[in-house]
Each structure stands twice: as structure tokens, then as C-alpha cells.
Amino acid sequence: MDAKLTPRVDQAVAYILNKRLWQPSVAIVLGSGLGDLAERVEHRECIAYCDIPHFCSTHASGHAGQFVTGYLSGLPVVLLQGRAHRYEGIANHQASFPIECVRAMGAKLLVTTNAAGGLNTRYCVGDLMVVDSHIDFLWARGLWGAERCQTQLAPSRVPPYDWSLIQTAHSIARQLGIGLQQGCYLATLGPTYETRSEYRMFRWTGADAVGMSTLPEVLAAQRLGMEVLAFSVITNVASTDIPQSTTHDEVVALGHAAGPRLMRIIETLLNERAGHPD
Ligand code: HPA
């Protein structure tokens, strides 16, 4: 294990490994309404986030808040079933803490999922999108956090999203006959869904979808040298012209409905990876 582990990561990982000695090769984060994939994990064992030292529990509905170990498509995996969000009052380093832990346990690939609002006018409710870039309105600066920005300017970022995995996701989606969009994810702090004017402004940024998560974990994974693949389920589309509000219940319900298509893509991808171990 990495000798430079921070004591907090060290303690959390020791607790998890004490429950189950485990070396995952893939970590998967399951976002709003997308927790059902955990049911498909074989030899599954779960640990509640609230029991793991230094882990933040999540109070967002549609997020079980547990750490799940087992096998998916023949690969040892760890699933983060639900996530704590910045809008729940936590700092960026707390939102990315679980990624530090799974990396320390050995995971080399992060597959992360979220529910998002469609900004791209071609998107429909229920569409899936693979993320190829992002706009960071969480100001989640990762290694170049506030404490460092004062003394050092950061280089511009290389996108964390692995290009060849994006291509693989497309070819699997085609094989399975599942539509897959590709686009830019804009992360906002929330916790409210957007007003019509905010949706209009976010559309103007050029982003294709908007959500309230994902970037802290993606940036941490990039910093830790992990491959990253991120998907959004478009649970609602930005309503800029008619006064129609987005509710969390709709978002979670749509996540449950569209989730199985996304899960087929992820499982097939892991299957291919299991056949071609690195
Ligand atoms: N805005 C922000 N986050 C979201 C949305 C949205 O419209 N839908 C799902 N998560």
C-alpha cells in the first residue's frame, strides 16, 4: 500500500480491510436513483458510510450511503452506493475522501455516475451521456486547492476522462443498441435545481448537462493517477421557456428507470476488461 497515505485514509482503509480483506480493481460511484447496480454484485458485503472512520454520511434521498464490495462481471469491485454532496455542507476534500480510500485499496479505474439536467436542446429525458469534459462551478481545485493557489498558479487541466474508455463505451452502447450522448458536464453547488434563467445561463456556457456532484471525485481520481469514466443520466431537461420546476423525486424516479441501460453498458465494459486484464 502507498507509503504516503494520510493517517485519515489509513484509518478508514484499515477499518474496511478489517471487515473484508479486499483489493478492488474498479471503483464505481452510484448517483441519485442509480444504486440498483449494487444488487448485481456477487459475494456482496456492505459497510455503512457512517461506520467508516472519517467518511461523510449522505442524507440525500436516493443515496443508500454504503460501501459495497464484491464481484461484478468477474472483476473485484467496490461500489460507493450514494455520495455525500458539497451541498450537504461538506468540503471538497471530504467529498473526494472515498476516492482516496478506494485508490489506496488498489482500484485503478473509477467509473462514476450521476443524475443530471439536460441543457443541450437535443437531449431528452432518459438519455445517457458519457462525459468528455466539464465546467467546474464548484471551484473544486483538487491538488491546487485554495491553500496552494495563493502561492502557485496551476497549469491548465488535461481532461480527466479517458478517451479510449469513452470510445469503448460508445462501441458497447452501439453493440447493445443503447443510445449514448457525449458531452460536457457542468457542476454547480446546488442544493436547489435551477431557475429558468439559470438554466438559460448554463446553456449559454456550452455545457450539455448540469448536476451537483462528480467533480470532486473525478479530480481526486485524476490526481491519484486513476483512469476515469463518467456517465450522466439525463433525468430532466432544462425548462427555459415554460414555468416548470424540477423536483428531486422526479430525478430519483427517472434514475431508477434509466439506470438499467447504463448498468448494461458498465457491466459489459467490465466484462471486456476482465477478458483483457492489464
Ligand atoms: N440541475 C442540477 N442537478 C441536477 C438536475 C438539474 O436540473 N437534474 C439532476 N440533477
mmCIF file of C-alpha atoms and ligand atoms in Angstrom:
data_model
loop_
_atom_site.group_PDB
_atom_site.id
_atom_site.type_symbol
_atom_site.label_atom_id
_atom_site.label_comp_id
_atom_site.label_asym_id
_atom_site.label_seq_id
_atom_site.Cartn_x
_atom_site.Cartn_y
_atom_site.Cartn_z
ATOM 1 C CA MET A 1 0.000 0.000 0.000
ATOM 2 C CA ASP A 2 1.112 3.588 -0.690
ATOM 3 C CA ALA A 3 3.530 4.752 1.995
ATOM 4 C CA LYS A 4 2.276 8.327 1.702
ATOM 5 C CA LEU A 5 -1.245 7.570 2.901
ATOM 6 C CA THR A 6 -2.624 10.269 5.105
ATOM 7 C CA PRO A 7 -3.486 8.992 8.572
ATOM 8 C CA ARG A 8 -7.208 9.509 7.913
ATOM 9 C CA VAL A 9 -7.166 7.414 4.741
ATOM 10 C CA ASP A 10 -5.047 4.915 6.594
ATOM 11 C CA GLN A 11 -7.607 4.591 9.392
ATOM 12 C CA ALA A 12 -10.597 4.318 7.047
ATOM 13 C CA VAL A 13 -8.880 1.719 4.873
ATOM 14 C CA ALA A 14 -7.742 -0.263 7.922
ATOM 15 C CA TYR A 15 -11.359 -0.357 9.141
ATOM 16 C CA ILE A 16 -12.648 -1.549 5.750
ATOM 17 C CA LEU A 17 -9.907 -4.146 5.315
ATOM 18 C CA ASN A 18 -10.552 -5.413 8.792
ATOM 19 C CA LYS A 19 -14.161 -6.127 7.762
ATOM 20 C CA ARG A 20 -13.140 -7.595 4.450
ATOM 21 C CA LEU A 21 -9.654 -8.075 3.064
ATOM 22 C CA TRP A 22 -10.201 -6.746 -0.409
ATOM 23 C CA GLN A 23 -8.298 -5.408 -3.374
ATOM 24 C CA PRO A 24 -10.723 -3.896 -5.879
ATOM 25 C CA SER A 25 -9.587 -3.169 -9.399
ATOM 26 C CA VAL A 26 -12.558 -0.915 -10.184
ATOM 27 C CA ALA A 27 -14.452 1.629 -8.096
ATOM 28 C CA ILE A 28 -17.944 2.661 -9.159
ATOM 29 C CA VAL A 29 -19.871 5.591 -7.736
ATOM 30 C CA LEU A 30 -23.644 5.250 -7.985
ATOM 31 C CA GLY A 31 -25.504 8.564 -8.117
ATOM 32 C CA SER A 32 -29.128 9.603 -7.489
ATOM 33 C CA GLY A 33 -31.521 6.744 -8.173
ATOM 34 C CA LEU A 34 -28.704 4.644 -9.672
ATOM 35 C CA GLY A 35 -27.977 2.484 -6.644
ATOM 36 C CA ASP A 36 -29.648 -0.619 -8.092
ATOM 37 C CA LEU A 37 -26.403 -1.875 -9.643
ATOM 38 C CA ALA A 38 -25.358 -2.856 -6.139
ATOM 39 C CA GLU A 39 -27.963 -5.661 -6.315
ATOM 40 C CA ARG A 40 -25.964 -7.255 -9.105
ATOM 41 C CA VAL A 41 -22.759 -7.535 -7.119
ATOM 42 C CA GLU A 42 -21.861 -11.120 -6.251
ATOM 43 C CA HIS A 43 -20.460 -12.111 -2.845
ATOM 44 C CA ARG A 44 -21.618 -8.701 -1.739
ATOM 45 C CA GLU A 45 -20.697 -7.179 1.593
ATOM 46 C CA CYS A 46 -21.830 -3.748 2.674
ATOM 47 C CA ILE A 47 -20.485 -1.265 5.195
ATOM 48 C CA ALA A 48 -22.491 1.863 6.061
ATOM 49 C CA TYR A 49 -20.560 5.072 5.443
ATOM 50 C CA CYS A 50 -21.401 6.223 8.955
ATOM 51 C CA ASP A 51 -19.401 3.284 10.372
ATOM 52 C CA ILE A 52 -16.210 4.034 8.430
ATOM 53 C CA PRO A 53 -13.866 6.469 10.179
ATOM 54 C CA HIS A 54 -13.832 9.927 8.529
ATOM 55 C CA PHE A 55 -16.404 9.002 5.869
ATOM 56 C CA CYS A 56 -19.215 11.529 5.459
ATOM 57 C CA SER A 57 -22.708 10.078 5.546
ATOM 58 C CA THR A 58 -25.125 11.301 2.930
ATOM 59 C CA HIS A 59 -28.608 12.491 3.758
ATOM 60 C CA ALA A 60 -29.706 12.956 0.133
ATOM 61 C CA SER A 61 -32.665 10.759 -0.722
ATOM 62 C CA GLY A 62 -31.957 8.147 -3.394
ATOM 63 C CA HIS A 63 -28.475 7.580 -1.906
ATOM 64 C CA ALA A 64 -28.116 4.480 0.269
ATOM 65 C CA GLY A 65 -24.808 5.665 1.738
ATOM 66 C CA GLN A 66 -22.919 2.420 1.840
ATOM 67 C CA PHE A 67 -19.669 0.919 0.677
ATOM 68 C CA VAL A 68 -20.242 -2.343 -1.216
ATOM 69 C CA THR A 69 -17.538 -4.881 -2.041
ATOM 70 C CA GLY A 70 -17.852 -7.947 -4.255
ATOM 71 C CA TYR A 71 -17.565 -9.064 -7.872
ATOM 72 C CA LEU A 72 -19.176 -7.540 -10.911
ATOM 73 C CA SER A 73 -18.662 -9.115 -14.329
ATOM 74 C CA GLY A 74 -15.904 -11.212 -12.800
ATOM 75 C CA LEU A 75 -13.895 -8.251 -11.506
ATOM 76 C CA PRO A 76 -13.306 -7.348 -7.855
ATOM 77 C CA VAL A 77 -15.130 -4.069 -7.385
ATOM 78 C CA VAL A 78 -16.057 -1.561 -4.775
ATOM 79 C CA LEU A 79 -19.271 0.369 -5.196
ATOM 80 C CA LEU A 80 -19.918 3.637 -3.475
ATOM 81 C CA GLN A 81 -23.680 3.389 -3.286
ATOM 82 C CA GLY A 82 -24.556 7.040 -2.934
ATOM 83 C CA ARG A 83 -22.319 10.011 -2.286
ATOM 84 C CA ALA A 84 -22.099 12.939 0.073
ATOM 85 C CA HIS A 85 -22.527 16.217 -1.809
ATOM 86 C CA ARG A 86 -20.952 19.599 -1.314
ATOM 87 C CA TYR A 87 -24.469 20.994 -0.790
ATOM 88 C CA GLU A 88 -24.737 18.842 2.324
ATOM 89 C CA GLY A 89 -22.206 21.171 3.867
ATOM 90 C CA ILE A 90 -19.011 19.222 3.323
ATOM 91 C CA ALA A 91 -15.707 20.459 1.977
ATOM 92 C CA ASN A 92 -14.183 19.356 -1.279
ATOM 93 C CA HIS A 93 -11.591 17.140 0.396
ATOM 94 C CA GLN A 94 -14.392 15.360 2.288
ATOM 95 C CA ALA A 95 -16.318 14.737 -0.935
ATOM 96 C CA SER A 96 -13.242 13.173 -2.501
ATOM 97 C CA PHE A 97 -12.173 11.201 0.586
ATOM 98 C CA PRO A 98 -13.819 7.899 -0.516
ATOM 99 C CA ILE A 99 -11.804 8.052 -3.744
ATOM 100 C CA GLU A 100 -8.574 8.393 -1.782
ATOM 101 C CA CYS A 101 -9.608 5.269 0.126
ATOM 102 C CA VAL A 102 -10.516 3.122 -2.881
ATOM 103 C CA ARG A 103 -7.308 4.160 -4.620
ATOM 104 C CA ALA A 104 -5.327 3.189 -1.526
ATOM 105 C CA MET A 105 -7.085 -0.190 -1.615
ATOM 106 C CA GLY A 106 -5.860 -0.736 -5.158
ATOM 107 C CA ALA A 107 -8.613 0.484 -7.543
ATOM 108 C CA LYS A 108 -7.133 1.780 -10.788
ATOM 109 C CA LEU A 109 -10.331 2.657 -12.635
ATOM 110 C CA LEU A 110 -13.093 4.980 -11.444
ATOM 111 C CA VAL A 111 -16.479 4.739 -13.134
ATOM 112 C CA THR A 112 -18.745 7.426 -11.785
ATOM 113 C CA THR A 113 -22.412 8.102 -12.463
ATOM 114 C CA ASN A 114 -24.789 10.937 -11.749
ATOM 115 C CA ALA A 115 -28.233 12.287 -12.458
ATOM 116 C CA ALA A 116 -28.146 15.499 -14.464
ATOM 117 C CA GLY A 117 -30.403 18.028 -16.087
ATOM 118 C CA GLY A 118 -30.128 18.213 -19.875
ATOM 119 C CA LEU A 119 -29.060 21.615 -21.183
ATOM 120 C CA ASN A 120 -28.356 20.538 -24.751
ATOM 121 C CA THR A 121 -31.588 21.135 -26.660
ATOM 122 C CA ARG A 122 -31.194 17.808 -28.472
ATOM 123 C CA TYR A 123 -31.260 15.842 -25.207
ATOM 124 C CA CYS A 124 -34.376 14.042 -24.000
ATOM 125 C CA VAL A 125 -35.361 12.784 -20.578
ATOM 126 C CA GLY A 126 -33.856 9.325 -20.109
ATOM 127 C CA ASP A 127 -30.842 9.914 -22.384
ATOM 128 C CA LEU A 128 -27.450 8.674 -21.247
ATOM 129 C CA MET A 129 -24.354 10.832 -21.667
ATOM 130 C CA VAL A 130 -20.706 9.924 -21.368
ATOM 131 C CA VAL A 131 -18.796 12.911 -20.000
ATOM 132 C CA ASP A 132 -15.854 14.158 -22.063
ATOM 133 C CA SER A 133 -15.222 17.496 -20.338
ATOM 134 C CA HIS A 134 -16.570 19.615 -17.538
ATOM 135 C CA ILE A 135 -17.126 23.113 -16.221
ATOM 136 C CA ASP A 136 -16.279 23.428 -12.571
ATOM 137 C CA PHE A 137 -18.658 25.793 -10.784
ATOM 138 C CA LEU A 138 -17.863 24.020 -7.526
ATOM 139 C CA TRP A 139 -14.438 25.548 -7.781
ATOM 140 C CA ALA A 140 -13.140 22.099 -6.873
ATOM 141 C CA ARG A 141 -9.493 22.680 -7.449
ATOM 142 C CA GLY A 142 -8.144 19.347 -6.229
ATOM 143 C CA LEU A 143 -4.412 19.440 -5.550
ATOM 144 C CA TRP A 144 -4.407 23.111 -6.468
ATOM 145 C CA GLY A 145 -6.732 23.906 -3.566
ATOM 146 C CA ALA A 146 -7.222 27.329 -2.056
ATOM 147 C CA GLU A 147 -4.207 26.841 0.163
ATOM 148 C CA ARG A 148 -1.874 26.407 -2.817
ATOM 149 C CA CYS A 149 -3.458 28.796 -5.284
ATOM 150 C CA GLN A 150 -2.180 31.715 -3.290
ATOM 151 C CA THR A 151 1.429 30.843 -3.975
ATOM 152 C CA GLN A 152 1.366 28.821 -7.178
ATOM 153 C CA LEU A 153 -0.538 29.097 -10.414
ATOM 154 C CA ALA A 154 -1.848 25.791 -11.693
ATOM 155 C CA PRO A 155 -1.294 24.635 -15.246
ATOM 156 C CA SER A 156 -4.442 24.272 -17.349
ATOM 157 C CA ARG A 157 -6.042 20.920 -16.837
ATOM 158 C CA VAL A 158 -5.829 17.875 -19.005
ATOM 159 C CA PRO A 159 -9.376 16.423 -19.076
ATOM 160 C CA PRO A 160 -9.584 13.555 -16.568
ATOM 161 C CA TYR A 161 -11.861 11.497 -18.815
ATOM 162 C CA ASP A 162 -10.084 8.616 -20.528
ATOM 163 C CA TRP A 163 -10.555 8.976 -24.256
ATOM 164 C CA SER A 164 -10.152 5.320 -25.138
ATOM 165 C CA LEU A 165 -12.679 4.308 -22.447
ATOM 166 C CA ILE A 166 -15.126 6.814 -23.928
ATOM 167 C CA GLN A 167 -14.673 5.136 -27.326
ATOM 168 C CA THR A 168 -15.146 1.717 -25.732
ATOM 169 C CA ALA A 169 -18.340 2.928 -24.052
ATOM 170 C CA HIS A 170 -19.660 4.085 -27.434
ATOM 171 C CA SER A 171 -18.873 0.826 -29.157
ATOM 172 C CA ILE A 172 -20.535 -1.169 -26.336
ATOM 173 C CA ALA A 173 -23.599 1.095 -26.448
ATOM 174 C CA ARG A 174 -23.848 0.565 -30.223
ATOM 175 C CA GLN A 175 -23.487 -3.211 -29.759
ATOM 176 C CA LEU A 176 -26.279 -3.176 -27.169
ATOM 177 C CA GLY A 177 -28.491 -0.830 -29.196
ATOM 178 C CA ILE A 178 -28.446 1.785 -26.442
ATOM 179 C CA GLY A 179 -28.251 5.479 -27.358
ATOM 180 C CA LEU A 180 -25.301 7.282 -25.781
ATOM 181 C CA GLN A 181 -24.691 11.023 -25.976
ATOM 182 C CA GLN A 182 -21.314 12.568 -25.278
ATOM 183 C CA GLY A 183 -20.858 15.963 -23.717
ATOM 184 C CA CYS A 184 -19.760 18.460 -21.133
ATOM 185 C CA TYR A 185 -20.960 18.250 -17.510
ATOM 186 C CA LEU A 186 -21.333 21.439 -15.531
ATOM 187 C CA ALA A 187 -21.148 21.017 -11.751
ATOM 188 C CA THR A 188 -22.980 23.518 -9.604
ATOM 189 C CA LEU A 189 -23.189 23.658 -5.828
ATOM 190 C CA GLY A 190 -26.984 23.406 -5.563
ATOM 191 C CA PRO A 191 -28.826 22.451 -3.453
ATOM 192 C CA THR A 192 -31.729 23.831 -5.445
ATOM 193 C CA TYR A 193 -32.418 22.901 -9.012
ATOM 194 C CA GLU A 194 -32.043 25.825 -11.364
ATOM 195 C CA THR A 195 -34.404 28.664 -12.124
ATOM 196 C CA ARG A 196 -35.345 29.116 -15.766
ATOM 197 C CA SER A 197 -32.852 31.958 -16.028
ATOM 198 C CA GLU A 198 -30.087 29.864 -14.503
ATOM 199 C CA TYR A 199 -30.780 27.036 -16.955
ATOM 200 C CA ARG A 200 -30.584 29.616 -19.750
ATOM 201 C CA MET A 201 -27.255 30.888 -18.425
ATOM 202 C CA PHE A 202 -25.816 27.384 -18.047
ATOM 203 C CA ARG A 203 -26.915 26.528 -21.583
ATOM 204 C CA TRP A 204 -25.052 29.608 -22.745
ATOM 205 C CA THR A 205 -21.808 28.248 -21.192
ATOM 206 C CA GLY A 206 -21.866 25.461 -23.769
ATOM 207 C CA ALA A 207 -22.356 22.680 -21.196
ATOM 208 C CA ASP A 208 -24.623 19.802 -22.209
ATOM 209 C CA ALA A 209 -25.793 18.755 -18.742
ATOM 210 C CA VAL A 210 -25.854 20.182 -15.226
ATOM 211 C CA GLY A 211 -25.552 18.385 -11.901
ATOM 212 C CA MET A 212 -24.389 18.894 -8.331
ATOM 213 C CA SER A 213 -21.681 16.301 -7.905
ATOM 214 C CA THR A 214 -18.948 14.221 -9.515
ATOM 215 C CA LEU A 215 -16.145 16.734 -9.980
ATOM 216 C CA PRO A 216 -14.528 16.371 -6.533
ATOM 217 C CA GLU A 217 -14.214 12.618 -7.063
ATOM 218 C CA VAL A 218 -13.132 12.862 -10.710
ATOM 219 C CA LEU A 219 -10.422 15.403 -9.916
ATOM 220 C CA ALA A 220 -9.174 13.351 -6.980
ATOM 221 C CA ALA A 221 -9.041 10.237 -9.160
ATOM 222 C CA GLN A 222 -7.058 12.105 -11.804
ATOM 223 C CA ARG A 223 -4.623 13.386 -9.207
ATOM 224 C CA LEU A 224 -4.188 9.835 -7.900
ATOM 225 C CA GLY A 225 -3.431 8.503 -11.382
ATOM 226 C CA MET A 226 -6.670 6.572 -11.915
ATOM 227 C CA GLU A 227 -8.399 6.090 -15.251
ATOM 228 C CA VAL A 228 -11.758 7.878 -15.171
ATOM 229 C CA LEU A 229 -15.029 7.276 -16.968
ATOM 230 C CA ALA A 230 -18.118 9.327 -16.057
ATOM 231 C CA PHE A 231 -21.747 8.991 -17.116
ATOM 232 C CA SER A 232 -24.802 11.184 -16.633
ATOM 233 C CA VAL A 233 -28.393 10.049 -16.777
ATOM 234 C CA ILE A 234 -30.477 12.927 -18.098
ATOM 235 C CA THR A 235 -33.302 12.860 -15.585
ATOM 236 C CA ASN A 236 -34.941 16.123 -16.690
ATOM 237 C CA VAL A 237 -34.392 18.705 -19.356
ATOM 238 C CA ALA A 238 -33.846 22.384 -18.710
ATOM 239 C CA SER A 239 -37.113 24.157 -18.962
ATOM 240 C CA THR A 240 -36.176 27.656 -20.072
ATOM 241 C CA ASP A 241 -39.455 28.727 -21.651
ATOM 242 C CA ILE A 242 -42.266 27.297 -19.573
ATOM 243 C CA PRO A 243 -42.564 27.649 -15.807
ATOM 244 C CA GLN A 244 -41.967 24.040 -14.867
ATOM 245 C CA SER A 245 -39.839 23.146 -11.882
ATOM 246 C CA THR A 246 -37.612 20.124 -11.353
ATOM 247 C CA THR A 247 -38.178 18.005 -8.258
ATOM 248 C CA HIS A 248 -35.812 15.575 -6.585
ATOM 249 C CA ASP A 249 -38.478 12.835 -6.573
ATOM 250 C CA GLU A 250 -38.695 13.001 -10.375
ATOM 251 C CA VAL A 251 -34.914 12.906 -10.657
ATOM 252 C CA VAL A 252 -34.654 9.805 -8.451
ATOM 253 C CA ALA A 253 -37.576 8.055 -10.202
ATOM 254 C CA LEU A 254 -36.064 8.686 -13.616
ATOM 255 C CA GLY A 255 -32.680 7.495 -12.362
ATOM 256 C CA HIS A 256 -34.290 4.180 -11.397
ATOM 257 C CA ALA A 257 -35.993 3.933 -14.797
ATOM 258 C CA ALA A 258 -32.970 4.769 -16.965
ATOM 259 C CA GLY A 259 -30.355 3.192 -14.696
ATOM 260 C CA PRO A 260 -30.603 -0.372 -16.046
ATOM 261 C CA ARG A 261 -29.484 0.746 -19.545
ATOM 262 C CA LEU A 262 -26.454 2.463 -18.079
ATOM 263 C CA MET A 263 -25.726 -0.565 -15.934
ATOM 264 C CA ARG A 264 -25.692 -2.824 -19.003
ATOM 265 C CA ILE A 265 -23.029 -0.602 -20.553
ATOM 266 C CA ILE A 266 -20.941 -0.604 -17.376
ATOM 267 C CA GLU A 267 -21.238 -4.342 -16.851
ATOM 268 C CA THR A 268 -20.276 -5.064 -20.464
ATOM 269 C CA LEU A 269 -17.310 -2.755 -20.150
ATOM 270 C CA LEU A 270 -16.140 -4.579 -17.037
ATOM 271 C CA ASN A 271 -16.676 -7.892 -18.791
ATOM 272 C CA GLU A 272 -14.383 -6.786 -21.610
ATOM 273 C CA ARG A 273 -11.857 -5.570 -19.093
ATOM 274 C CA ALA A 274 -11.986 -8.863 -17.212
ATOM 275 C CA GLY A 275 -11.145 -10.604 -20.514
ATOM 276 C CA HIS A 276 -8.176 -8.292 -21.079
ATOM 277 C CA PRO A 277 -6.535 -7.810 -17.690
ATOM 278 C CA ASP A 278 -3.810 -5.176 -17.615
HETATM 279 N N1 HPA B 1 -29.876 20.578 -12.108
HETATM 280 C C1 HPA B 1 -28.902 20.230 -11.219
HETATM 281 N N2 HPA B 1 -28.708 18.968 -10.833
HETATM 282 C C2 HPA B 1 -29.490 18.032 -11.349
HETATM 283 C C3 HPA B 1 -30.520 18.327 -12.266
HETATM 284 C C4 HPA B 1 -30.723 19.671 -12.664
HETATM 285 O O1 HPA B 1 -31.606 20.011 -13.467
HETATM 286 N N3 HPA B 1 -31.132 17.147 -12.577
HETATM 287 C C5 HPA B 1 -30.498 16.178 -11.866
HETATM 288 N N4 HPA B 1 -29.504 16.702 -11.118
#
